[in-house]
Amino acid sequence: MARIVMKFGGTSMAGIERIRSVAARVKREADAGNEVAVVVSAMAGETDRLVGFCREASPLYDPREYDVVVSAGEQVTSGLLAITLQAMGVKARSWLGWQLPIHTSDAFAKARIGTIDTEALNDSLAAGEVAVIPGFQGVNEGRVTTLGRGGSDTSAVAVAAAMQADRCDIYTDVDGVYTTDPRIVPRARKLNKVTYEEMLELASVGAKVLQTRSVGLAMKEKVRVQVLSSFTGEDAPMADTLPGTMIVGEEEIDDVERQLITGIAHDKNEAKITLTSVPDKPGAVASIFEPLAEANINVDMIIQNIAHGSGSTDVTFTVPSADLARSIETLNQGREKIGFAELVHDPRVAKVSVVGVGMRSHAGVASTMFTTLGARGINIMAITTSEIKVSVLIHEDETELAVRVLHTAYGLDARDDAA
């Protein structure tokens, strides 16, 4: 018998027929003798609809009331799944965030989970009940809170950690983590196992399989996470016999030394900003990034160019595309303090990254990347690295070509006999 958390996203919960399909999967796990908690998202598109209502009611809405509205989507699906399971003869009940309770910070609309009380939940599981828990929500001093977009993955991992689950199965519209986007590279391979660090890097640089925050929590709490597809037939083998991709610690992957590169990720949601003739003196760079931080704008790649003879330098960095206008406004407001001559921006850029724990013990990863891109005439505008990642900034029109040639250069293409 295993203790399992099953998480289903919005596409899996989009309508009663799909909810019935989810219920059938849950029933199979319960019938096998497993203790099961299920975390659900709102129906696909429902949260966007509720957010739209809030903005229509008032552009300056109260975040506390916003949370009351947008948390309703998960409340609906948790209740519907519990009803459907009961109709199938499965003992089930829903547990809203305030009923467990899931305690969070008071940062409404972007709260962080603190603690989860599991006494009542454990009693329910021991009695043979399936617990259905709405993702994305918690409670702070009697008021409902939400965790920010994509928060249901985080809810699932947090519940799994609190109840000491054997694993957390996250069902999505893909059947695992691939070496890159199969829509760009048809010969991309599904990975059996990925380390927490690799998944965290892949998620942060554009892979959309899991939300970055949930991976970080899984790594911190050592929760074994499995990515599976919810769109396989009802007669498909059980999840523990036909795994998707397991996200685990390095100690569970015995071929780390041989696994040079795990995957190639890309992200077109980047914009490049260059400030010219910034004074080359202590504190000048801080004057650029402090106001951006105060505006809650995340800065990614940063390059300080060679100093000019006039005692100035150029500084280039990237921000999320959605934050470009706010970034420009913020920087122009501080222009006198920063002292730059000109602000140049380019929204038509993309970040391409190679990720793999094998980089720690192998030289030449960056060289291969630069040589491969150069041979295809792809210009590199910026470079950043970490212990297990190399990222470059290129023109967005060259993204797909870069991903394909790098995937081949690192030997990630599936063999004909394994495709």
Short mmCIF file of C-alpha atoms in Angstrom, two decimals:
data_model
loop_
_atom_site.label_atom_id
_atom_site.label_comp_id
_atom_site.label_asym_id
_atom_site.label_seq_id
_atom_site.Cartn_x
_atom_site.Cartn_y
_atom_site.Cartn_z
CA MET A 1 0.00 0.00 0.00
CA ALA A 2 1.28 3.44 -0.92
CA ARG A 3 0.29 6.94 0.11
CA ILE A 4 -0.16 8.99 -3.07
CA VAL A 5 -1.08 12.55 -4.00
CA MET A 6 -2.65 12.82 -7.47
CA LYS A 7 -2.84 16.28 -9.03
CA PHE A 8 -4.99 17.09 -12.07
CA GLY A 9 -4.75 20.32 -14.04
CA GLY A 10 -7.38 22.44 -15.72
CA THR A 11 -7.52 20.54 -19.01
CA SER A 12 -8.05 17.28 -17.07
CA MET A 13 -10.99 18.86 -15.19
CA ALA A 14 -12.60 20.64 -18.17
CA GLY A 15 -16.17 19.31 -17.96
CA ILE A 16 -18.04 16.44 -16.37
CA GLU A 17 -16.86 13.79 -18.84
CA ARG A 18 -13.23 14.55 -18.12
CA ILE A 19 -13.94 14.66 -14.40
CA ARG A 20 -15.46 11.17 -14.74
CA SER A 21 -12.24 10.04 -16.42
CA VAL A 22 -10.21 11.51 -13.56
CA ALA A 23 -12.51 9.80 -11.05
CA ALA A 24 -11.94 6.44 -12.77
CA ARG A 25 -8.16 6.87 -12.37
CA VAL A 26 -8.54 7.81 -8.73
CA LYS A 27 -10.85 4.83 -8.13
CA ARG A 28 -8.26 2.42 -9.56
CA GLU A 29 -5.64 3.69 -7.13
CA ALA A 30 -8.06 3.48 -4.19
CA ASP A 31 -9.22 -0.01 -5.21
CA ALA A 32 -5.57 -1.10 -5.24
CA GLY A 33 -5.44 -0.31 -1.52
CA ASN A 34 -3.56 2.97 -1.76
CA GLU A 35 -4.30 5.97 0.43
CA VAL A 36 -5.14 8.76 -2.02
CA ALA A 37 -5.39 12.53 -1.78
CA VAL A 38 -6.31 14.39 -4.96
CA VAL A 39 -5.46 18.03 -5.66
CA VAL A 40 -7.42 19.69 -8.48
CA SER A 41 -7.19 22.85 -10.55
CA ALA A 42 -10.15 24.87 -11.79
CA MET A 43 -11.63 23.96 -15.16
CA ALA A 44 -9.48 25.18 -18.06
CA GLY A 45 -10.11 28.89 -18.64
CA GLU A 46 -12.20 29.35 -15.48
CA THR A 47 -9.58 31.24 -13.46
CA ASP A 48 -9.02 33.65 -16.37
CA ARG A 49 -12.78 34.24 -16.49
CA LEU A 50 -12.94 34.99 -12.76
CA VAL A 51 -9.90 37.28 -12.93
CA GLY A 52 -11.63 39.14 -15.75
CA PHE A 53 -14.68 39.72 -13.56
CA CYS A 54 -12.48 41.23 -10.84
CA ARG A 55 -10.78 43.59 -13.26
CA GLU A 56 -14.11 44.57 -14.78
CA ALA A 57 -15.54 45.31 -11.33
CA SER A 58 -12.58 47.52 -10.41
CA PRO A 59 -9.05 47.87 -11.80
CA LEU A 60 -7.93 48.62 -8.21
CA TYR A 61 -9.59 45.59 -6.64
CA ASP A 62 -8.94 44.53 -3.04
CA PRO A 63 -6.60 41.48 -3.24
CA ARG A 64 -8.46 39.85 -0.34
CA GLU A 65 -11.75 39.94 -2.23
CA TYR A 66 -9.95 38.93 -5.44
CA ASP A 67 -8.87 35.74 -3.65
CA VAL A 68 -12.45 35.04 -2.60
CA VAL A 69 -13.50 35.19 -6.26
CA VAL A 70 -10.67 33.37 -8.04
CA SER A 71 -10.47 30.51 -5.50
CA ALA A 72 -14.03 29.54 -6.42
CA GLY A 73 -12.94 27.65 -9.55
CA GLU A 74 -11.04 25.00 -7.57
CA GLN A 75 -13.84 24.79 -5.02
CA VAL A 76 -16.25 23.81 -7.80
CA THR A 77 -14.03 21.09 -9.28
CA SER A 78 -13.16 19.59 -5.89
CA GLY A 79 -16.83 19.26 -5.04
CA LEU A 80 -17.70 17.83 -8.45
CA LEU A 81 -14.93 15.24 -8.28
CA ALA A 82 -16.03 14.17 -4.78
CA ILE A 83 -19.62 13.79 -6.00
CA THR A 84 -18.48 11.79 -9.03
CA LEU A 85 -16.35 9.46 -6.90
CA GLN A 86 -19.24 8.90 -4.51
CA ALA A 87 -21.45 7.99 -7.46
CA MET A 88 -18.85 5.35 -8.40
CA GLY A 89 -19.02 3.83 -4.94
CA VAL A 90 -15.83 5.43 -3.62
CA LYS A 91 -15.81 7.01 -0.17
CA ALA A 92 -14.70 10.59 -0.82
CA ARG A 93 -15.00 14.09 0.56
CA SER A 94 -13.65 17.51 -0.32
CA TRP A 95 -11.38 19.50 1.99
CA LEU A 96 -11.19 23.22 1.26
CA GLY A 97 -8.06 25.15 2.13
CA TRP A 98 -9.55 26.50 5.36
CA GLN A 99 -10.85 23.09 6.44
CA LEU A 100 -7.53 21.22 6.64
CA PRO A 101 -6.32 24.00 7.11
CA ILE A 102 -3.53 25.07 4.75
CA HIS A 103 -1.93 28.04 6.54
CA THR A 104 -0.36 30.68 4.28
CA SER A 105 1.22 34.11 4.48
CA ASP A 106 -0.98 37.20 4.20
CA ALA A 107 0.32 38.15 0.73
CA PHE A 108 -3.11 37.87 -0.87
CA ALA A 109 -3.11 36.78 -4.54
CA LYS A 110 0.47 35.50 -4.18
CA ALA A 111 0.55 33.83 -0.76
CA ARG A 112 3.17 31.30 0.29
CA ILE A 113 2.33 28.10 2.17
CA GLY A 114 3.53 27.96 5.76
CA THR A 115 2.15 24.81 7.41
CA ILE A 116 -0.55 22.25 6.68
CA ASP A 117 -2.46 20.55 9.48
CA THR A 118 -2.85 16.88 8.55
CA GLU A 119 -4.46 15.29 11.62
CA ALA A 120 -7.99 15.30 10.20
CA LEU A 121 -6.69 14.40 6.74
CA ASN A 122 -4.74 11.41 8.09
CA ASP A 123 -7.81 10.19 9.99
CA SER A 124 -9.88 10.47 6.81
CA LEU A 125 -7.32 8.54 4.73
CA ALA A 126 -7.02 5.86 7.42
CA ALA A 127 -10.80 5.41 7.27
CA GLY A 128 -10.54 4.64 3.56
CA GLU A 129 -11.75 8.00 2.25
CA VAL A 130 -10.29 9.72 -0.79
CA ALA A 131 -9.51 13.33 0.09
CA VAL A 132 -10.19 15.87 -2.67
CA ILE A 133 -8.38 19.16 -2.10
CA PRO A 134 -8.68 22.32 -4.20
CA GLY A 135 -5.28 23.53 -5.32
CA PHE A 136 -4.17 27.16 -5.39
CA GLN A 137 -5.82 28.13 -2.08
CA GLY A 138 -5.17 28.37 1.63
CA VAL A 139 -6.17 30.49 4.60
CA ASN A 140 -4.68 33.31 6.66
CA GLU A 141 -6.39 34.35 9.89
CA GLY A 142 -9.80 33.28 8.65
CA ARG A 143 -9.54 34.71 5.14
CA VAL A 144 -9.10 32.64 1.99
CA THR A 145 -5.80 33.19 0.16
CA THR A 146 -4.49 32.11 -3.23
CA LEU A 147 -0.96 31.17 -4.21
CA GLY A 148 -0.62 32.95 -7.55
CA ARG A 149 -1.05 31.52 -11.03
CA GLY A 150 0.12 27.94 -11.39
CA GLY A 151 -0.22 27.47 -7.65
CA SER A 152 -2.01 24.12 -7.82
CA ASP A 153 1.24 22.27 -8.55
CA THR A 154 2.69 23.90 -5.43
CA SER A 155 -0.38 22.89 -3.41
CA ALA A 156 0.03 19.26 -4.50
CA VAL A 157 3.71 19.11 -3.56
CA ALA A 158 3.04 20.84 -0.22
CA VAL A 159 0.25 18.38 0.63
CA ALA A 160 2.49 15.46 -0.37
CA ALA A 161 5.24 16.76 1.90
CA ALA A 162 2.89 17.35 4.83
CA MET A 163 1.30 13.88 4.63
CA GLN A 164 4.66 12.20 3.89
CA ALA A 165 3.38 10.70 0.65
CA ASP A 166 5.40 8.10 -1.23
CA ARG A 167 5.10 10.22 -4.35
CA CYS A 168 3.16 13.06 -5.95
CA ASP A 169 1.73 12.21 -9.38
CA ILE A 170 1.06 15.33 -11.46
CA TYR A 171 -1.21 14.59 -14.41
CA THR A 172 -0.95 17.01 -17.33
CA ASP A 173 -1.60 17.10 -21.06
CA VAL A 174 1.89 15.67 -21.74
CA ASP A 175 3.16 12.23 -20.78
CA GLY A 176 6.44 13.31 -19.22
CA VAL A 177 9.47 15.56 -19.48
CA TYR A 178 11.21 15.48 -22.86
CA THR A 179 14.73 16.39 -23.91
CA THR A 180 13.11 19.38 -25.65
CA ASP A 181 9.74 20.45 -27.06
CA PRO A 182 8.59 17.55 -29.31
CA ARG A 183 6.68 20.04 -31.45
CA ILE A 184 10.03 21.53 -32.50
CA VAL A 185 12.09 18.33 -32.50
CA PRO A 186 9.99 15.24 -33.31
CA ARG A 187 12.95 13.04 -32.30
CA ALA A 188 12.95 14.40 -28.75
CA ARG A 189 13.08 11.63 -26.12
CA LYS A 190 10.99 11.25 -22.99
CA LEU A 191 13.20 11.12 -19.90
CA ASN A 192 12.63 8.44 -17.27
CA LYS A 193 14.23 10.47 -14.47
CA VAL A 194 15.32 14.07 -14.01
CA THR A 195 17.00 15.57 -10.96
CA TYR A 196 15.31 18.33 -8.98
CA GLU A 197 18.04 20.77 -9.97
CA GLU A 198 17.69 19.99 -13.67
CA MET A 199 13.91 20.32 -13.56
CA LEU A 200 14.21 23.58 -11.65
CA GLU A 201 16.56 24.96 -14.30
CA LEU A 202 14.41 23.65 -17.18
CA ALA A 203 11.26 25.14 -15.64
CA SER A 204 12.97 28.48 -15.03
CA VAL A 205 14.22 28.81 -18.62
CA GLY A 206 11.05 27.97 -20.49
CA ALA A 207 9.98 24.33 -20.05
CA LYS A 208 6.25 24.54 -19.25
CA VAL A 209 5.70 21.07 -17.77
CA LEU A 210 5.88 22.10 -14.11
CA GLN A 211 5.65 25.38 -12.28
CA THR A 212 9.07 26.51 -11.00
CA ARG A 213 7.90 27.13 -7.45
CA SER A 214 6.54 23.59 -7.10
CA VAL A 215 9.86 22.08 -8.22
CA GLY A 216 11.77 24.19 -5.70
CA LEU A 217 9.45 23.02 -2.93
CA ALA A 218 9.78 19.38 -4.03
CA MET A 219 13.57 19.69 -3.90
CA LYS A 220 13.48 21.31 -0.45
CA GLU A 221 11.09 18.73 0.99
CA LYS A 222 12.49 15.78 -1.03
CA VAL A 223 9.09 14.91 -2.49
CA ARG A 224 9.30 12.41 -5.36
CA VAL A 225 7.27 13.91 -8.20
CA GLN A 226 6.06 12.05 -11.27
CA VAL A 227 4.76 13.75 -14.44
CA LEU A 228 2.12 11.73 -16.30
CA SER A 229 -0.50 12.25 -18.99
CA SER A 230 -4.15 12.26 -17.98
CA PHE A 231 -5.18 11.60 -21.58
CA THR A 232 -4.31 7.90 -21.90
CA GLY A 233 -7.01 5.25 -22.13
CA GLU A 234 -8.76 3.97 -19.01
CA ASP A 235 -7.21 0.54 -19.66
CA ALA A 236 -3.65 1.95 -19.44
CA PRO A 237 -1.40 0.35 -16.78
CA MET A 238 -1.29 1.80 -13.28
CA ALA A 239 0.91 4.87 -12.78
CA ASP A 240 3.50 3.01 -10.74
CA THR A 241 4.00 0.40 -13.47
CA LEU A 242 4.13 2.75 -16.45
CA PRO A 243 5.89 5.86 -15.19
CA GLY A 244 6.07 9.15 -17.00
CA THR A 245 9.07 11.12 -15.74
CA MET A 246 10.22 10.94 -12.13
CA ILE A 247 11.75 14.07 -10.62
CA VAL A 248 14.08 12.89 -7.86
CA GLY A 249 17.35 13.53 -6.08
CA GLU A 250 20.67 12.83 -7.77
CA GLU A 251 21.19 9.77 -5.57
CA GLU A 252 18.37 8.02 -7.44
CA ILE A 253 20.00 8.52 -10.85
CA ASP A 254 22.92 6.15 -11.27
CA ASP A 255 24.05 7.40 -14.69
CA VAL A 256 24.60 11.06 -13.79
CA GLU A 257 28.26 10.83 -14.87
CA ARG A 258 27.30 9.63 -18.35
CA GLN A 259 24.39 12.05 -18.75
CA LEU A 260 26.08 15.19 -20.07
CA ILE A 261 23.04 17.21 -21.17
CA THR A 262 19.50 16.41 -20.05
CA GLY A 263 17.52 18.86 -22.17
CA ILE A 264 17.25 21.98 -24.29
CA ALA A 265 14.74 24.65 -23.24
CA HIS A 266 13.66 27.88 -24.89
CA ASP A 267 11.71 30.95 -23.84
CA LYS A 268 10.42 33.64 -26.20
CA ASN A 269 8.91 35.66 -23.36
CA GLU A 270 12.03 37.80 -23.00
CA ALA A 271 12.86 41.40 -23.92
CA LYS A 272 16.32 42.96 -24.07
CA ILE A 273 17.15 46.40 -22.68
CA THR A 274 20.44 48.24 -23.16
CA LEU A 275 21.36 51.41 -21.28
CA THR A 276 24.20 53.25 -22.99
CA SER A 277 26.91 55.38 -21.38
CA VAL A 278 26.13 54.47 -17.78
CA PRO A 279 28.73 56.05 -15.43
CA ASP A 280 31.47 53.51 -14.72
CA LYS A 281 31.60 53.97 -10.93
CA PRO A 282 30.58 52.12 -7.76
CA GLY A 283 26.82 52.05 -7.20
CA ALA A 284 25.89 52.79 -10.82
CA VAL A 285 24.60 49.27 -11.52
CA ALA A 286 22.65 49.24 -8.25
CA SER A 287 20.86 52.42 -9.33
CA ILE A 288 19.56 50.49 -12.37
CA PHE A 289 18.31 47.36 -10.67
CA GLU A 290 17.04 48.69 -7.34
CA PRO A 291 14.02 50.50 -8.86
CA LEU A 292 13.26 47.47 -11.05
CA ALA A 293 13.25 45.26 -7.96
CA GLU A 294 10.97 47.70 -6.15
CA ALA A 295 8.60 47.45 -9.12
CA ASN A 296 8.64 43.61 -8.77
CA ILE A 297 10.27 43.20 -12.18
CA ASN A 298 12.50 40.13 -12.44
CA VAL A 299 15.76 40.74 -14.29
CA ASP A 300 17.40 37.74 -15.89
CA MET A 301 20.53 37.95 -18.05
CA ILE A 302 22.88 40.84 -17.26
CA ILE A 303 25.96 41.98 -19.19
CA GLN A 304 28.17 44.97 -18.42
CA ASN A 305 30.12 45.82 -21.54
CA ILE A 306 33.70 47.06 -21.81
CA ALA A 307 34.12 50.52 -20.32
CA HIS A 308 34.38 53.46 -22.74
CA GLY A 309 37.30 55.87 -22.56
CA SER A 310 34.92 58.53 -21.26
CA GLY A 311 34.46 56.72 -17.95
CA SER A 312 31.16 55.12 -18.93
CA THR A 313 29.90 51.68 -19.92
CA ASP A 314 26.87 50.02 -21.53
CA VAL A 315 24.67 47.66 -19.51
CA THR A 316 22.44 45.05 -21.18
CA PHE A 317 19.85 42.87 -19.43
CA THR A 318 16.60 41.01 -20.07
CA VAL A 319 13.17 41.23 -18.44
CA PRO A 320 9.93 39.32 -19.07
CA SER A 321 8.20 40.60 -22.22
CA ALA A 322 5.08 41.43 -20.21
CA ASP A 323 7.15 43.76 -18.00
CA LEU A 324 8.94 45.62 -20.81
CA ALA A 325 6.69 48.71 -20.78
CA ARG A 326 6.85 49.00 -16.98
CA SER A 327 10.61 48.52 -17.08
CA ILE A 328 11.06 51.31 -19.61
CA GLU A 329 8.84 53.63 -17.58
CA THR A 330 10.66 52.80 -14.33
CA LEU A 331 14.10 53.34 -15.86
CA ASN A 332 13.12 56.61 -17.54
CA GLN A 333 11.77 57.90 -14.23
CA GLY A 334 15.16 57.23 -12.68
CA ARG A 335 17.18 58.43 -15.66
CA GLU A 336 18.71 61.40 -13.87
CA LYS A 337 19.93 59.26 -10.96
CA ILE A 338 21.18 56.43 -13.21
CA GLY A 339 22.79 58.82 -15.68
CA PHE A 340 22.41 56.77 -18.88
CA ALA A 341 22.48 58.40 -22.32
CA GLU A 342 20.01 56.23 -24.22
CA LEU A 343 17.64 53.32 -23.58
CA VAL A 344 17.44 50.78 -26.41
CA HIS A 345 15.00 47.88 -26.22
CA ASP A 346 14.37 44.79 -28.35
CA PRO A 347 11.32 42.56 -27.73
CA ARG A 348 12.22 40.13 -30.54
CA VAL A 349 14.65 37.96 -28.61
CA ALA A 350 14.58 34.45 -27.16
CA LYS A 351 16.57 32.56 -24.56
CA VAL A 352 17.85 29.09 -25.41
CA SER A 353 19.39 26.96 -22.66
CA VAL A 354 21.18 23.64 -22.33
CA VAL A 355 20.75 21.95 -18.95
CA GLY A 356 22.40 18.93 -17.37
CA VAL A 357 24.03 17.85 -14.11
CA GLY A 358 26.75 16.19 -16.20
CA MET A 359 28.24 19.64 -16.81
CA ARG A 360 29.79 19.47 -13.35
CA SER A 361 32.19 16.76 -14.49
CA HIS A 362 32.55 17.46 -18.22
CA ALA A 363 34.36 20.30 -19.97
CA GLY A 364 33.48 21.76 -23.36
CA VAL A 365 29.69 22.09 -23.00
CA ALA A 366 29.69 25.85 -23.66
CA SER A 367 32.21 25.48 -26.48
CA THR A 368 29.96 22.95 -28.25
CA MET A 369 27.00 25.29 -27.90
CA PHE A 370 28.81 28.33 -29.29
CA THR A 371 30.45 26.40 -32.14
CA THR A 372 27.15 24.78 -33.16
CA LEU A 373 25.24 28.06 -33.21
CA GLY A 374 28.07 29.87 -35.00
CA ALA A 375 28.18 27.23 -37.73
CA ARG A 376 24.52 27.99 -38.51
CA GLY A 377 25.04 31.75 -38.49
CA ILE A 378 23.10 32.31 -35.27
CA ASN A 379 24.35 35.40 -33.45
CA ILE A 380 24.61 35.33 -29.64
CA MET A 381 23.61 38.59 -27.92
CA ALA A 382 24.15 37.56 -24.29
CA ILE A 383 25.33 34.58 -22.25
CA THR A 384 24.66 33.41 -18.69
CA THR A 385 25.78 30.25 -16.93
CA SER A 386 25.22 28.28 -13.77
CA GLU A 387 26.78 25.07 -12.53
CA ILE A 388 24.38 22.97 -14.65
CA LYS A 389 23.11 25.44 -17.27
CA VAL A 390 24.31 27.59 -20.17
CA SER A 391 21.85 30.10 -21.64
CA VAL A 392 22.21 32.36 -24.66
CA LEU A 393 20.08 35.18 -26.00
CA ILE A 394 19.38 35.10 -29.74
CA HIS A 395 16.91 36.59 -32.25
CA GLU A 396 13.50 34.99 -31.76
CA ASP A 397 13.21 34.00 -35.44
CA GLU A 398 16.15 31.62 -34.96
CA THR A 399 14.77 29.86 -31.88
CA GLU A 400 13.51 26.67 -33.50
CA LEU A 401 16.65 26.25 -35.60
CA ALA A 402 18.85 26.72 -32.52
CA VAL A 403 16.90 24.15 -30.52
CA ARG A 404 17.07 21.58 -33.32
CA VAL A 405 20.80 21.89 -34.02
CA LEU A 406 21.72 21.89 -30.33
CA HIS A 407 19.53 18.85 -29.68
CA THR A 408 21.47 16.98 -32.37
CA ALA A 409 24.88 18.36 -31.34
CA TYR A 410 24.52 16.99 -27.80
CA GLY A 411 23.35 13.56 -29.00
CA LEU A 412 19.81 13.89 -27.66
CA ASP A 413 17.95 12.77 -30.80
CA ALA A 414 16.05 9.51 -30.35
CA ARG A 415 17.50 6.55 -32.23
CA ASP A 416 15.35 4.96 -34.92
CA ASP A 417 15.05 1.79 -32.84
CA ALA A 418 13.97 3.79 -29.79
CA ALA A 419 11.70 6.34 -31.41
#
